[in-house]
PDB file of N, CA, C and O in Angstrom:
ATOM      1  N   VAL A   1     211.352  19.630  74.753  1.00 52.00           N
ATOM      2  CA  VAL A   1     211.488  19.769  73.116  1.00 52.00           C
ATOM      3  C   VAL A   1     212.135  18.209  72.691  1.00 52.00           C
ATOM      4  O   VAL A   1     210.965  17.625  72.135  1.00 52.00           O
ATOM      5  N   CYS A   2     213.100  17.670  73.189  1.00 54.00           N
ATOM      6  CA  CYS A   2     213.394  16.584  73.106  1.00 54.00           C
ATOM      7  C   CYS A   2     212.436  15.570  73.519  1.00 54.00           C
ATOM      8  O   CYS A   2     212.834  14.591  72.948  1.00 54.00           O
ATOM      9  N   SER A   3     211.747  15.820  74.488  1.00 61.00           N
ATOM     10  CA  SER A   3     211.114  14.817  75.602  1.00 61.00           C
ATOM     11  C   SER A   3     209.595  14.330  74.534  1.00 61.00           C
ATOM     12  O   SER A   3     209.118  13.428  74.304  1.00 61.00           O
ATOM     13  N   VAL A   4     209.431  15.591  73.658  1.00 58.00           N
ATOM     14  CA  VAL A   4     208.147  15.436  72.776  1.00 58.00           C
ATOM     15  C   VAL A   4     208.386  14.639  71.696  1.00 58.00           C
ATOM     16  O   VAL A   4     207.532  13.922  71.025  1.00 58.00           O
ATOM     17  N   ASN A   5     209.696  14.861  71.401  1.00 59.00           N
ATOM     18  CA  ASN A   5     209.940  14.013  69.461  1.00 59.00           C
ATOM     19  C   ASN A   5     210.580  12.192  70.201  1.00 59.00           C
ATOM     20  O   ASN A   5     210.337  11.574  69.311  1.00 59.00           O
ATOM     21  N   THR A   6     210.507  12.109  71.466  1.00 69.00           N
ATOM     22  CA  THR A   6     210.629  10.430  71.488  1.00 69.00           C
ATOM     23  C   THR A   6     209.241  10.216  71.416  1.00 69.00           C
ATOM     24  O   THR A   6     209.415   9.047  71.282  1.00 69.00           O
ATOM     25  N   PHE A   7     207.931  10.551  71.844  1.00 71.00           N
ATOM     26  CA  PHE A   7     206.831   9.563  71.681  1.00 71.00           C
ATOM     27  C   PHE A   7     205.832  10.380  70.435  1.00 71.00           C
ATOM     28  O   PHE A   7     205.056   9.790  69.397  1.00 71.00           O
ATOM     29  N   VAL A   8     206.333  11.590  69.667  1.00 70.00           N
ATOM     30  CA  VAL A   8     205.885  12.394  68.618  1.00 70.00           C
ATOM     31  C   VAL A   8     206.822  12.266  67.505  1.00 70.00           C
ATOM     32  O   VAL A   8     207.623  12.984  67.698  1.00 70.00           O
ATOM     33  N   LYS A   9     206.505  12.103  66.103  1.00 79.00           N
ATOM     34  CA  LYS A   9     207.731  11.709  65.346  1.00 79.00           C
ATOM     35  C   LYS A   9     207.053  13.203  64.393  1.00 79.00           C
ATOM     36  O   LYS A   9     206.340  13.479  63.471  1.00 79.00           O
ATOM     37  N   ALA A  10     207.234  14.873  64.995  1.00 83.00           N
ATOM     38  CA  ALA A  10     207.544  15.779  64.510  1.00 83.00           C
ATOM     39  C   ALA A  10     208.647  16.450  64.754  1.00 83.00           C
ATOM     40  O   ALA A  10     209.264  16.925  65.621  1.00 83.00           O
ATOM     41  N   SER A  11     208.669  17.435  63.382  1.00 86.00           N
ATOM     42  CA  SER A  11     209.803  18.351  63.499  1.00 86.00           C
ATOM     43  C   SER A  11     209.368  19.714  64.301  1.00 86.00           C
ATOM     44  O   SER A  11     208.278  20.045  63.982  1.00 86.00           O
ATOM     45  N   VAL A  12     210.628  20.321  65.154  1.00 88.00           N
ATOM     46  CA  VAL A  12     210.125  21.257  66.143  1.00 88.00           C
ATOM     47  C   VAL A  12     211.500  22.331  65.580  1.00 88.00           C
ATOM     48  O   VAL A  12     212.379  22.099  65.524  1.00 88.00           O
ATOM     49  N   GLN A  13     211.110  23.174  65.569  1.00 90.00           N
ATOM     50  CA  GLN A  13     212.003  24.746  65.528  1.00 90.00           C
ATOM     51  C   GLN A  13     211.653  25.610  66.306  1.00 90.00           C
ATOM     52  O   GLN A  13     210.750  26.112  66.898  1.00 90.00           O
ATOM     53  N   ILE A  14     212.939  26.145  67.281  1.00 91.00           N
ATOM     54  CA  ILE A  14     212.774  27.547  67.931  1.00 91.00           C
ATOM     55  C   ILE A  14     213.274  28.400  67.522  1.00 91.00           C
ATOM     56  O   ILE A  14     213.767  28.674  66.762  1.00 91.00           O
ATOM     57  N   ILE A  15     212.163  29.565  67.073  1.00 91.00           N
ATOM     58  CA  ILE A  15     212.652  31.103  66.794  1.00 91.00           C
ATOM     59  C   ILE A  15     212.603  32.120  67.764  1.00 91.00           C
ATOM     60  O   ILE A  15     211.777  32.210  67.914  1.00 91.00           O
ATOM     61  N   ILE A  16     213.829  32.935  67.980  1.00 89.00           N
ATOM     62  CA  ILE A  16     213.892  33.541  69.033  1.00 89.00           C
ATOM     63  C   ILE A  16     214.772  34.898  68.631  1.00 89.00           C
ATOM     64  O   ILE A  16     215.762  34.442  67.531  1.00 89.00           O
ATOM     65  N   GLY A  17     214.433  36.089  69.180  1.00 87.00           N
ATOM     66  CA  GLY A  17     215.586  37.081  68.666  1.00 87.00           C
ATOM     67  C   GLY A  17     216.784  36.685  69.366  1.00 87.00           C
ATOM     68  O   GLY A  17     217.130  35.774  70.217  1.00 87.00           O
ATOM     69  N   GLN A  18     218.071  37.707  69.272  1.00 86.00           N
ATOM     70  CA  GLN A  18     219.186  37.485  69.435  1.00 86.00           C
ATOM     71  C   GLN A  18     220.026  36.486  69.017  1.00 86.00           C
ATOM     72  O   GLN A  18     220.840  35.948  69.409  1.00 86.00           O
ATOM     73  N   VAL A  19     219.834  35.735  68.042  1.00 89.00           N
ATOM     74  CA  VAL A  19     219.971  34.586  67.404  1.00 89.00           C
ATOM     75  C   VAL A  19     220.464  34.852  66.169  1.00 89.00           C
ATOM     76  O   VAL A  19     218.977  35.504  65.508  1.00 89.00           O
ATOM     77  N   ASP A  20     221.209  34.680  65.366  1.00 92.00           N
ATOM     78  CA  ASP A  20     221.447  34.697  63.693  1.00 92.00           C
ATOM     79  C   ASP A  20     220.089  34.565  63.029  1.00 92.00           C
ATOM     80  O   ASP A  20     219.761  33.235  62.804  1.00 92.00           O
ATOM     81  N   VAL A  21     219.515  35.548  62.340  1.00 90.00           N
ATOM     82  CA  VAL A  21     218.079  35.524  61.429  1.00 90.00           C
ATOM     83  C   VAL A  21     218.351  34.437  60.329  1.00 90.00           C
ATOM     84  O   VAL A  21     217.666  33.539  60.094  1.00 90.00           O
ATOM     85  N   ARG A  22     219.641  34.628  60.050  1.00 91.00           N
ATOM     86  CA  ARG A  22     220.234  33.654  58.666  1.00 91.00           C
ATOM     87  C   ARG A  22     219.968  32.499  59.055  1.00 91.00           C
ATOM     88  O   ARG A  22     219.410  31.474  58.117  1.00 91.00           O
ATOM     89  N   LYS A  23     220.295  32.012  60.091  1.00 91.00           N
ATOM     90  CA  LYS A  23     220.660  30.295  60.330  1.00 91.00           C
ATOM     91  C   LYS A  23     219.024  30.092  60.380  1.00 91.00           C
ATOM     92  O   LYS A  23     218.862  28.917  60.457  1.00 91.00           O
ATOM     93  N   GLN A  24     218.437  31.065  61.322  1.00 91.00           N
ATOM     94  CA  GLN A  24     217.122  30.682  61.503  1.00 91.00           C
ATOM     95  C   GLN A  24     216.167  30.532  59.638  1.00 91.00           C
ATOM     96  O   GLN A  24     215.216  29.670  60.277  1.00 91.00           O
ATOM     97  N   ILE A  25     216.420  31.257  59.220  1.00 90.00           N
ATOM     98  CA  ILE A  25     215.547  31.443  57.619  1.00 90.00           C
ATOM     99  C   ILE A  25     216.135  29.874  57.327  1.00 90.00           C
ATOM    100  O   ILE A  25     215.264  29.472  56.563  1.00 90.00           O
ATOM    101  N   VAL A  26     217.100  29.599  57.401  1.00 89.00           N
ATOM    102  CA  VAL A  26     217.739  28.749  56.974  1.00 89.00           C
ATOM    103  C   VAL A  26     217.176  27.254  57.767  1.00 89.00           C
ATOM    104  O   VAL A  26     216.684  25.998  56.739  1.00 89.00           O
ATOM    105  N   GLN A  27     217.067  27.000  59.014  1.00 88.00           N
ATOM    106  CA  GLN A  27     215.982  26.052  59.425  1.00 88.00           C
ATOM    107  C   GLN A  27     214.852  26.118  59.437  1.00 88.00           C
ATOM    108  O   GLN A  27     214.294  24.970  59.143  1.00 88.00           O
ATOM    109  N   LEU A  28     214.377  27.337  58.923  1.00 88.00           N
ATOM    110  CA  LEU A  28     212.773  26.964  58.538  1.00 88.00           C
ATOM    111  C   LEU A  28     212.429  26.747  57.801  1.00 88.00           C
ATOM    112  O   LEU A  28     211.161  26.195  56.943  1.00 88.00           O
ATOM    113  N   ARG A  29     213.264  26.564  56.422  1.00 86.00           N
ATOM    114  CA  ARG A  29     213.146  25.543  54.975  1.00 86.00           C
ATOM    115  C   ARG A  29     212.740  24.138  55.153  1.00 86.00           C
ATOM    116  O   ARG A  29     212.493  23.601  54.529  1.00 86.00           O
ATOM    117  N   ASN A  30     213.081  23.690  56.861  1.00 85.00           N
ATOM    118  CA  ASN A  30     212.811  22.606  56.528  1.00 85.00           C
ATOM    119  C   ASN A  30     211.220  22.015  56.951  1.00 85.00           C
ATOM    120  O   ASN A  30     211.028  20.865  57.536  1.00 85.00           O
ATOM    121  N   ARG A  31     210.329  23.227  57.162  1.00 87.00           N
ATOM    122  CA  ARG A  31     209.074  23.298  57.515  1.00 87.00           C
ATOM    123  C   ARG A  31     208.759  22.724  58.543  1.00 87.00           C
ATOM    124  O   ARG A  31     208.266  21.684  58.549  1.00 87.00           O
ATOM    125  N   PRO A  32     208.798  23.187  59.669  1.00 88.00           N
ATOM    126  CA  PRO A  32     208.593  22.229  60.912  1.00 88.00           C
ATOM    127  C   PRO A  32     207.422  22.227  61.260  1.00 88.00           C
ATOM    128  O   PRO A  32     206.541  23.212  60.713  1.00 88.00           O
ATOM    129  N   ASP A  33     206.970  21.121  61.722  1.00 89.00           N
ATOM    130  CA  ASP A  33     205.451  20.550  62.260  1.00 89.00           C
ATOM    131  C   ASP A  33     205.091  21.697  63.404  1.00 89.00           C
ATOM    132  O   ASP A  33     204.008  22.496  63.675  1.00 89.00           O
ATOM    133  N   ILE A  34     205.887  21.922  64.498  1.00 90.00           N
ATOM    134  CA  ILE A  34     205.781  22.662  65.744  1.00 90.00           C
ATOM    135  C   ILE A  34     207.106  24.240  65.473  1.00 90.00           C
ATOM    136  O   ILE A  34     208.132  23.683  65.437  1.00 90.00           O
ATOM    137  N   LEU A  35     206.178  25.158  65.519  1.00 92.00           N
ATOM    138  CA  LEU A  35     207.378  26.261  65.548  1.00 92.00           C
ATOM    139  C   LEU A  35     207.063  27.005  67.115  1.00 92.00           C
ATOM    140  O   LEU A  35     205.967  26.999  67.640  1.00 92.00           O
ATOM    141  N   ILE A  36     208.269  27.188  67.645  1.00 93.00           N
ATOM    142  CA  ILE A  36     208.073  27.701  69.348  1.00 93.00           C
ATOM    143  C   ILE A  36     208.918  29.120  68.641  1.00 93.00           C
ATOM    144  O   ILE A  36     210.061  29.012  68.514  1.00 93.00           O
ATOM    145  N   CYS A  37     208.103  30.199  69.403  1.00 92.00           N
ATOM    146  CA  CYS A  37     208.634  31.670  68.911  1.00 92.00           C
ATOM    147  C   CYS A  37     208.349  32.713  69.517  1.00 92.00           C
ATOM    148  O   CYS A  37     207.339  32.495  70.278  1.00 92.00           O
ATOM    149  N   THR A  38     209.042  33.827  69.388  1.00 92.00           N
ATOM    150  CA  THR A  38     209.021  35.092  70.489  1.00 92.00           C
ATOM    151  C   THR A  38     208.229  35.810  69.235  1.00 92.00           C
ATOM    152  O   THR A  38     207.958  35.578  67.978  1.00 92.00           O
ATOM    153  N   PRO A  39     207.182  36.566  69.698  1.00 92.00           N
ATOM    154  CA  PRO A  39     206.170  37.180  68.902  1.00 92.00           C
ATOM    155  C   PRO A  39     206.854  38.110  67.679  1.00 92.00           C
ATOM    156  O   PRO A  39     207.308  38.359  66.831  1.00 92.00           O
ATOM    157  N   GLY A  40     208.004  38.840  68.462  1.00 90.00           N
ATOM    158  CA  GLY A  40     208.844  39.845  67.577  1.00 90.00           C
ATOM    159  C   GLY A  40     209.652  39.553  66.858  1.00 90.00           C
ATOM    160  O   GLY A  40     209.518  39.974  65.421  1.00 90.00           O
ATOM    161  N   ARG A  41     209.846  38.169  66.537  1.00 91.00           N
ATOM    162  CA  ARG A  41     210.874  37.611  65.694  1.00 91.00           C
ATOM    163  C   ARG A  41     209.889  37.033  64.678  1.00 91.00           C
ATOM    164  O   ARG A  41     210.095  37.378  63.477  1.00 91.00           O
ATOM    165  N   LEU A  42     208.503  36.209  65.158  1.00 90.00           N
ATOM    166  CA  LEU A  42     208.002  36.132  64.166  1.00 90.00           C
ATOM    167  C   LEU A  42     207.453  36.687  63.121  1.00 90.00           C
ATOM    168  O   LEU A  42     207.680  36.580  61.880  1.00 90.00           O
ATOM    169  N   ILE A  43     206.892  38.109  63.945  1.00 90.00           N
ATOM    170  CA  ILE A  43     206.720  39.120  62.842  1.00 90.00           C
ATOM    171  C   ILE A  43     207.619  39.821  61.933  1.00 90.00           C
ATOM    172  O   ILE A  43     207.476  39.673  60.977  1.00 90.00           O
ATOM    173  N   ASP A  44     208.787  39.668  62.412  1.00 90.00           N
ATOM    174  CA  ASP A  44     210.036  40.524  61.619  1.00 90.00           C
ATOM    175  C   ASP A  44     210.155  39.176  60.418  1.00 90.00           C
ATOM    176  O   ASP A  44     210.242  39.728  59.479  1.00 90.00           O
ATOM    177  N   LEU A  45     210.046  38.005  60.612  1.00 89.00           N
ATOM    178  CA  LEU A  45     210.288  36.955  59.880  1.00 89.00           C
ATOM    179  C   LEU A  45     209.218  36.908  58.447  1.00 89.00           C
ATOM    180  O   LEU A  45     209.392  36.673  57.445  1.00 89.00           O
ATOM    181  N   VAL A  46     207.982  37.028  59.043  1.00 87.00           N
ATOM    182  CA  VAL A  46     206.851  36.963  57.905  1.00 87.00           C
ATOM    183  C   VAL A  46     206.758  38.569  57.025  1.00 87.00           C
ATOM    184  O   VAL A  46     206.652  38.484  56.008  1.00 87.00           O
ATOM    185  N   LYS A  47     207.238  39.494  58.477  1.00 90.00           N
ATOM    186  CA  LYS A  47     206.865  41.010  57.244  1.00 90.00           C
ATOM    187  C   LYS A  47     208.466  41.390  56.367  1.00 90.00           C
ATOM    188  O   LYS A  47     208.348  41.556  55.247  1.00 90.00           O
ATOM    189  N   ASN A  48     209.615  40.543  56.791  1.00 88.00           N
ATOM    190  CA  ASN A  48     210.796  41.143  55.714  1.00 88.00           C
ATOM    191  C   ASN A  48     211.235  40.047  55.348  1.00 88.00           C
ATOM    192  O   ASN A  48     212.489  40.301  54.482  1.00 88.00           O
ATOM    193  N   THR A  49     210.638  38.734  55.561  1.00 86.00           N
ATOM    194  CA  THR A  49     211.349  37.627  54.425  1.00 86.00           C
ATOM    195  C   THR A  49     210.281  36.721  53.930  1.00 86.00           C
ATOM    196  O   THR A  49     209.053  37.109  54.374  1.00 86.00           O
ATOM    197  N   GLN A  50     210.816  35.665  53.120  1.00 83.00           N
ATOM    198  CA  GLN A  50     209.885  35.274  52.854  1.00 83.00           C
ATOM    199  C   GLN A  50     210.076  33.532  53.212  1.00 83.00           C
ATOM    200  O   GLN A  50     209.797  32.136  52.463  1.00 83.00           O
ATOM    201  N   ALA A  51     211.109  33.373  54.312  1.00 79.00           N
ATOM    202  CA  ALA A  51     211.319  31.846  55.272  1.00 79.00           C
ATOM    203  C   ALA A  51     210.093  31.515  55.969  1.00 79.00           C
ATOM    204  O   ALA A  51     210.273  30.252  55.790  1.00 79.00           O
ATOM    205  N   ILE A  52     209.272  32.142  55.782  1.00 80.00           N
ATOM    206  CA  ILE A  52     208.210  31.318  56.652  1.00 80.00           C
ATOM    207  C   ILE A  52     206.589  31.283  56.090  1.00 80.00           C
ATOM    208  O   ILE A  52     206.545  32.390  55.745  1.00 80.00           O
ATOM    209  N   ASP A  53     206.077  30.595  55.957  1.00 80.00           N
ATOM    210  CA  ASP A  53     204.985  29.917  55.496  1.00 80.00           C
ATOM    211  C   ASP A  53     203.883  29.393  56.719  1.00 80.00           C
ATOM    212  O   ASP A  53     204.277  28.211  56.903  1.00 80.00           O
ATOM    213  N   LEU A  54     203.207  30.007  57.276  1.00 81.00           N
ATOM    214  CA  LEU A  54     202.550  29.637  58.340  1.00 81.00           C
ATOM    215  C   LEU A  54     201.637  28.407  58.174  1.00 81.00           C
ATOM    216  O   LEU A  54     200.836  28.039  59.035  1.00 81.00           O
ATOM    217  N   ASP A  55     201.283  28.426  56.716  1.00 84.00           N
ATOM    218  CA  ASP A  55     200.090  27.344  56.512  1.00 84.00           C
ATOM    219  C   ASP A  55     200.703  26.202  56.942  1.00 84.00           C
ATOM    220  O   ASP A  55     200.339  24.744  57.063  1.00 84.00           O
ATOM    221  N   ASP A  56     202.312  25.943  56.874  1.00 80.00           N
ATOM    222  CA  ASP A  56     202.792  24.787  57.147  1.00 80.00           C
ATOM    223  C   ASP A  56     203.210  24.232  58.416  1.00 80.00           C
ATOM    224  O   ASP A  56     203.687  23.066  58.788  1.00 80.00           O
ATOM    225  N   VAL A  57     202.651  25.206  59.543  1.00 86.00           N
ATOM    226  CA  VAL A  57     203.046  24.733  60.905  1.00 86.00           C
ATOM    227  C   VAL A  57     201.409  24.326  61.316  1.00 86.00           C
ATOM    228  O   VAL A  57     200.592  24.920  61.412  1.00 86.00           O
ATOM    229  N   ASP A  58     202.075  23.160  61.959  1.00 90.00           N
ATOM    230  CA  ASP A  58     200.934  22.546  62.856  1.00 90.00           C
ATOM    231  C   ASP A  58     200.410  22.911  64.079  1.00 90.00           C
ATOM    232  O   ASP A  58     199.193  23.528  64.698  1.00 90.00           O
ATOM    233  N   ILE A  59     201.474  23.205  64.627  1.00 91.00           N
ATOM    234  CA  ILE A  59     201.090  24.196  66.110  1.00 91.00           C
ATOM    235  C   ILE A  59     202.242  25.352  66.618  1.00 91.00           C
ATOM    236  O   ILE A  59     203.298  25.079  65.988  1.00 91.00           O
ATOM    237  N   LEU A  60     201.584  26.424  66.565  1.00 92.00           N
ATOM    238  CA  LEU A  60     202.564  27.301  66.942  1.00 92.00           C
ATOM    239  C   LEU A  60     202.657  27.864  68.286  1.00 92.00           C
ATOM    240  O   LEU A  60     201.193  28.037  69.073  1.00 92.00           O
ATOM    241  N   ILE A  61     203.579  27.858  69.099  1.00 93.00           N
ATOM    242  CA  ILE A  61     203.413  28.097  70.188  1.00 93.00           C
ATOM    243  C   ILE A  61     204.523  29.206  70.783  1.00 93.00           C
ATOM    244  O   ILE A  61     205.648  29.676  70.195  1.00 93.00           O
ATOM    245  N   PHE A  62     203.899  30.720  71.347  1.00 92.00           N
ATOM    246  CA  PHE A  62     204.445  31.602  71.541  1.00 92.00           C
ATOM    247  C   PHE A  62     205.122  31.688  72.697  1.00 92.00           C
ATOM    248  O   PHE A  62     204.749  31.212  73.780  1.00 92.00           O
ATOM    249  N   ASP A  63     206.349  32.275  73.002  1.00 88.00           N
ATOM    250  CA  ASP A  63     206.811  32.290  74.770  1.00 88.00           C
ATOM    251  C   ASP A  63     208.171  33.539  74.200  1.00 88.00           C
ATOM    252  O   ASP A  63     208.764  33.525  73.205  1.00 88.00           O
ATOM    253  N   GLU A  64     207.943  33.886  75.316  1.00 82.00           N
ATOM    254  CA  GLU A  64     208.925  35.618  75.445  1.00 82.00           C
ATOM    255  C   GLU A  64     209.789  35.104  76.127  1.00 82.00           C
ATOM    256  O   GLU A  64     210.090  34.408  77.248  1.00 82.00           O
ATOM    257  N   VAL A  65     211.220  35.094  75.326  1.00 62.00           N
ATOM    258  CA  VAL A  65     212.570  34.258  76.086  1.00 62.00           C
ATOM    259  C   VAL A  65     213.526  35.773  76.483  1.00 62.00           C
ATOM    260  O   VAL A  65     213.527  36.953  75.886  1.00 62.00           O
ATOM    261  N   ILE A  66     213.529  35.946  77.868  1.00 67.00           N
ATOM    262  CA  ILE A  66     214.370  36.812  77.945  1.00 67.00           C
ATOM    263  C   ILE A  66     216.090  36.401  77.973  1.00 67.00           C
ATOM    264  O   ILE A  66     216.279  35.206  79.153  1.00 67.00           O
ATOM    265  N   LEU A  67     217.219  36.443  77.129  1.00 62.00           N
ATOM    266  CA  LEU A  67     218.708  35.826  77.319  1.00 62.00           C
ATOM    267  C   LEU A  67     219.535  36.796  78.174  1.00 62.00           C
ATOM    268  O   LEU A  67     219.379  38.003  77.737  1.00 62.00           O
ATOM    269  N   SER A  68     219.908  36.084  78.967  1.00 66.00           N
ATOM    270  CA  SER A  68     221.007  37.098  79.897  1.00 66.00           C
ATOM    271  C   SER A  68     222.220  36.853  79.350  1.00 66.00           C
ATOM    272  O   SER A  68     222.887  35.558  78.702  1.00 66.00           O
ATOM    273  N   THR A  69     222.957  37.980  78.946  1.00 62.00           N
ATOM    274  CA  THR A  69     224.621  37.577  78.877  1.00 62.00           C
ATOM    275  C   THR A  69     225.352  38.024  79.839  1.00 62.00           C
ATOM    276  O   THR A  69     225.255  38.780  80.513  1.00 62.00           O
TER     277      THR A  69
END
């Protein structure tokens, strides 16, 4: 993500499960150009909050992330 921002002035946000959803909602208010997210968390945010408007996102990247604890 950092190397992309070196060449392209775009805001990037990563949204995944197992991270405080309230913090992610605050971050989404900055209207990122590029959104990297897990499908489950995106569905949760779209269905249960008004935090995200996909019309504002230029590039959407789905990724499955497994966090080990």
